[in-house]
């Protein structure tokens, strides 16, 4: 009887499990619903200057169309994407009318790739460059809801509709608390265009990229759309100090700052016994800089002794330069194995750079800096990383070196013996 009851109970549980798998239950009241789909709007400059033929032997408009086709093919399924144009319709000379020339070419929503490509194919370089009005309209297109929102602005020139400053428009968007990021891309930009697009991006926490080839344009736009689909942590603004004593105390996280040319910036991190500090930094060259520069990140004690460093050099071929370091602090003694009561060590992080710029380039504001701080469990032996860099791999390298040396000596002795025997015979 007992066995029969257990068999029946097991059969009921099995049927219940199969039913649950076949017919998913409704969401429990109070639980959050599925995360809303991220929204992205691509804003493309279609002004008359896009006829210029200086990208891979073709016009800027041709490069933009080719890049858009590649981007549309790779948009993740769960991303809602739209396209807005500026300067695409009005060919006249009336400034007031030209500065209203912006329209939504494809609405933000589920993407029909064929329809979107067809709409892009009809574009031809036409009129003015109303970047400010286009940004205002794009912000309205994405307004509402809690989804991740991103505007990707592609332009080859600065706004021609002053006094509506697009940089002020970007600041207004940021001030509204919409959590809307604007990334900008400059097609073969001049200094004034680069300055304006950089200001727009910086005002909303976005990025600026200079583009001179079609593959660079498609690759960067695809990367930004993917970033909206899988958003990364938003950096927290901080301000490094001129000495460790006045430096801000940083906890694990992502931080943003600005650093002037050839300046030293200090930050502090508390590292407890049994923890490993991992710090990395990226400095963006958002303006024209001289070649041959470097970035140095040092972990130092409060008394000025260097613990470990990370450094990297560049020649002007990239828009950003990065480096990092790792510092494991040995665990506390056996009486305090978890390090809970042992005092933390204050590690001073000094960031230095050797950037310089031509006389005509402004050095203010400083270069954008992104600093990533992490504290993880330290390895069993602190010297694995801090002292040797390659961890236990150095032991293997030593064994292999010694084995190779002994094998070489043995082979040489055997070769000499065989040669002696051959001569004797």
Short mmCIF file of C-alpha atoms in Angstrom, two decimals, residues 259-411:
data_model
loop_
_atom_site.label_atom_id
_atom_site.label_comp_id
_atom_site.label_asym_id
_atom_site.label_seq_id
_atom_site.Cartn_x
_atom_site.Cartn_y
_atom_site.Cartn_z
CA UNK A 259 42.73 65.33 -17.63
CA UNK A 260 44.73 68.18 -19.09
CA UNK A 261 47.74 67.60 -21.31
CA UNK A 262 50.78 66.31 -19.38
CA UNK A 263 48.88 66.46 -16.09
CA UNK A 264 49.00 64.14 -13.06
CA UNK A 265 45.71 63.01 -11.48
CA UNK A 266 45.38 61.13 -8.18
CA UNK A 267 42.71 58.74 -6.90
CA UNK A 268 42.52 56.49 -3.81
CA UNK A 269 41.24 52.94 -3.33
CA UNK A 270 41.09 50.93 -0.08
CA UNK A 271 42.28 47.33 -0.53
CA UNK A 272 41.66 44.84 2.27
CA UNK A 273 43.80 41.75 2.94
CA UNK A 274 42.80 38.95 0.59
CA UNK A 275 41.60 41.34 -2.13
CA UNK A 276 43.09 42.13 -5.51
CA UNK A 277 42.83 45.60 -7.00
CA UNK A 278 42.26 45.68 -10.74
CA UNK A 279 42.38 49.15 -12.26
CA UNK A 280 42.26 50.15 -15.92
CA UNK A 281 42.11 53.52 -17.60
CA UNK A 282 41.32 54.81 -21.09
CA UNK A 283 42.18 58.30 -22.30
CA UNK A 284 40.46 59.51 -25.49
CA UNK A 285 42.21 61.80 -27.96
CA UNK A 286 39.09 63.78 -28.86
CA UNK A 287 41.06 66.43 -30.75
CA UNK A 288 44.17 66.69 -32.91
CA UNK A 289 47.25 65.69 -30.92
CA UNK A 290 50.91 65.30 -31.73
CA UNK A 291 52.18 61.80 -32.38
CA UNK A 292 54.18 59.72 -29.90
CA UNK A 293 52.31 59.95 -26.60
CA UNK A 294 51.80 57.69 -23.62
CA UNK A 295 49.67 56.96 -20.58
CA UNK A 296 51.02 55.76 -17.22
CA UNK A 297 48.93 54.35 -14.35
CA UNK A 298 50.81 53.73 -11.08
CA UNK A 299 49.67 52.10 -7.84
CA UNK A 300 51.62 53.66 -4.98
CA UNK A 301 51.68 53.65 -1.20
CA UNK A 302 50.74 56.76 0.73
CA UNK A 303 54.47 57.34 1.31
CA UNK A 304 55.19 57.48 -2.44
CA UNK A 305 56.64 54.00 -3.00
CA UNK A 306 55.58 52.46 -6.30
CA UNK A 307 53.86 49.08 -6.01
CA UNK A 308 53.04 48.24 -9.63
CA UNK A 309 52.44 50.14 -12.84
CA UNK A 310 50.75 49.85 -16.20
CA UNK A 311 51.74 51.89 -19.23
CA UNK A 312 50.99 52.18 -22.94
CA UNK A 313 52.24 54.33 -25.79
CA UNK A 314 50.63 55.47 -29.03
CA UNK A 315 51.44 57.16 -32.31
CA UNK A 316 48.16 58.86 -33.16
CA UNK A 317 46.64 55.95 -35.10
CA UNK A 318 43.77 55.40 -32.63
CA UNK A 319 41.25 57.64 -30.88
CA UNK A 320 41.90 56.15 -27.41
CA UNK A 321 44.75 54.61 -25.46
CA UNK A 322 44.32 52.23 -22.52
CA UNK A 323 46.37 50.53 -19.85
CA UNK A 324 45.79 48.76 -16.54
CA UNK A 325 47.34 47.10 -13.50
CA UNK A 326 46.64 44.43 -10.87
CA UNK A 327 47.69 44.50 -7.23
CA UNK A 328 46.86 41.53 -4.94
CA UNK A 329 47.13 42.10 -1.21
CA UNK A 330 48.14 38.96 0.75
CA UNK A 331 45.50 37.52 3.08
CA UNK A 332 45.68 38.30 6.81
CA UNK A 333 47.17 35.85 9.33
CA UNK A 334 45.46 32.70 10.54
CA UNK A 335 43.81 34.58 13.42
CA UNK A 336 41.93 36.73 10.92
CA UNK A 337 41.72 34.61 7.80
CA UNK A 338 38.95 36.58 6.16
CA UNK A 339 40.58 39.95 6.76
CA UNK A 340 37.35 41.35 8.19
CA UNK A 341 39.03 43.16 11.08
CA UNK A 342 42.43 43.76 9.49
CA UNK A 343 42.91 47.39 8.39
CA UNK A 344 42.60 48.18 4.71
CA UNK A 345 45.57 49.56 2.79
CA UNK A 346 45.03 52.85 1.01
CA UNK A 347 46.44 52.53 -2.51
CA UNK A 348 47.13 55.76 -4.37
CA UNK A 349 46.51 55.62 -8.11
CA UNK A 350 48.44 58.19 -10.13
CA UNK A 351 47.41 58.78 -13.74
CA UNK A 352 49.87 60.61 -16.00
CA UNK A 353 49.92 61.32 -19.72
CA UNK A 354 52.39 62.73 -22.22
CA UNK A 355 49.93 64.19 -24.73
CA UNK A 356 50.77 67.39 -26.57
CA UNK A 357 48.95 69.32 -29.26
CA UNK A 358 49.72 71.77 -32.08
CA UNK A 359 49.60 75.46 -31.09
CA UNK A 360 46.20 76.03 -32.72
CA UNK A 361 44.46 73.27 -30.72
CA UNK A 362 42.77 74.18 -27.45
CA UNK A 363 43.83 72.16 -24.44
CA UNK A 364 40.71 72.98 -22.42
CA UNK A 365 38.67 71.11 -21.40
CA UNK A 366 40.96 68.19 -20.68
CA UNK A 367 40.95 64.84 -22.43
CA UNK A 368 38.10 62.43 -21.53
CA UNK A 369 39.20 59.74 -19.05
CA UNK A 370 37.38 56.52 -18.14
CA UNK A 371 38.60 54.68 -15.05
CA UNK A 372 37.45 51.16 -14.12
CA UNK A 373 38.02 49.97 -10.54
CA UNK A 374 37.39 46.38 -9.39
CA UNK A 375 38.17 44.50 -6.17
CA UNK A 376 38.17 40.70 -6.40
CA UNK A 377 39.46 37.81 -4.30
CA UNK A 378 43.25 37.73 -4.43
CA UNK A 379 45.10 34.61 -5.68
CA UNK A 380 46.53 32.18 -3.13
CA UNK A 381 50.00 33.60 -3.67
CA UNK A 382 50.14 37.34 -4.14
CA UNK A 383 53.32 37.10 -6.15
CA UNK A 384 51.46 35.16 -8.84
CA UNK A 385 50.35 38.42 -10.43
CA UNK A 386 52.03 41.42 -8.87
CA UNK A 387 55.62 40.20 -8.89
CA UNK A 388 55.74 38.07 -12.00
CA UNK A 389 52.84 39.18 -14.15
CA UNK A 390 52.19 35.71 -15.57
CA UNK A 391 51.23 33.91 -12.35
CA UNK A 392 52.13 30.24 -12.11
CA UNK A 393 53.00 30.29 -15.81
CA UNK A 394 56.48 31.45 -14.80
CA UNK A 395 57.10 28.18 -12.99
CA UNK A 396 56.22 26.28 -16.13
CA UNK A 397 58.44 28.56 -18.18
CA UNK A 398 61.34 27.90 -15.77
CA UNK A 399 60.83 24.13 -15.94
CA UNK A 400 60.71 24.21 -19.73
CA UNK A 401 63.86 26.34 -19.88
CA UNK A 402 65.77 24.00 -17.57
CA UNK A 403 64.54 20.94 -19.48
CA UNK A 404 65.65 22.47 -22.77
CA UNK A 405 69.09 23.28 -21.34
CA UNK A 406 69.62 19.74 -20.04
CA UNK A 407 68.35 18.23 -23.30
CA UNK A 408 70.75 20.42 -25.27
CA UNK A 409 73.73 19.42 -23.14
CA UNK A 410 72.82 15.72 -23.41
CA UNK A 411 72.36 15.93 -27.17
#
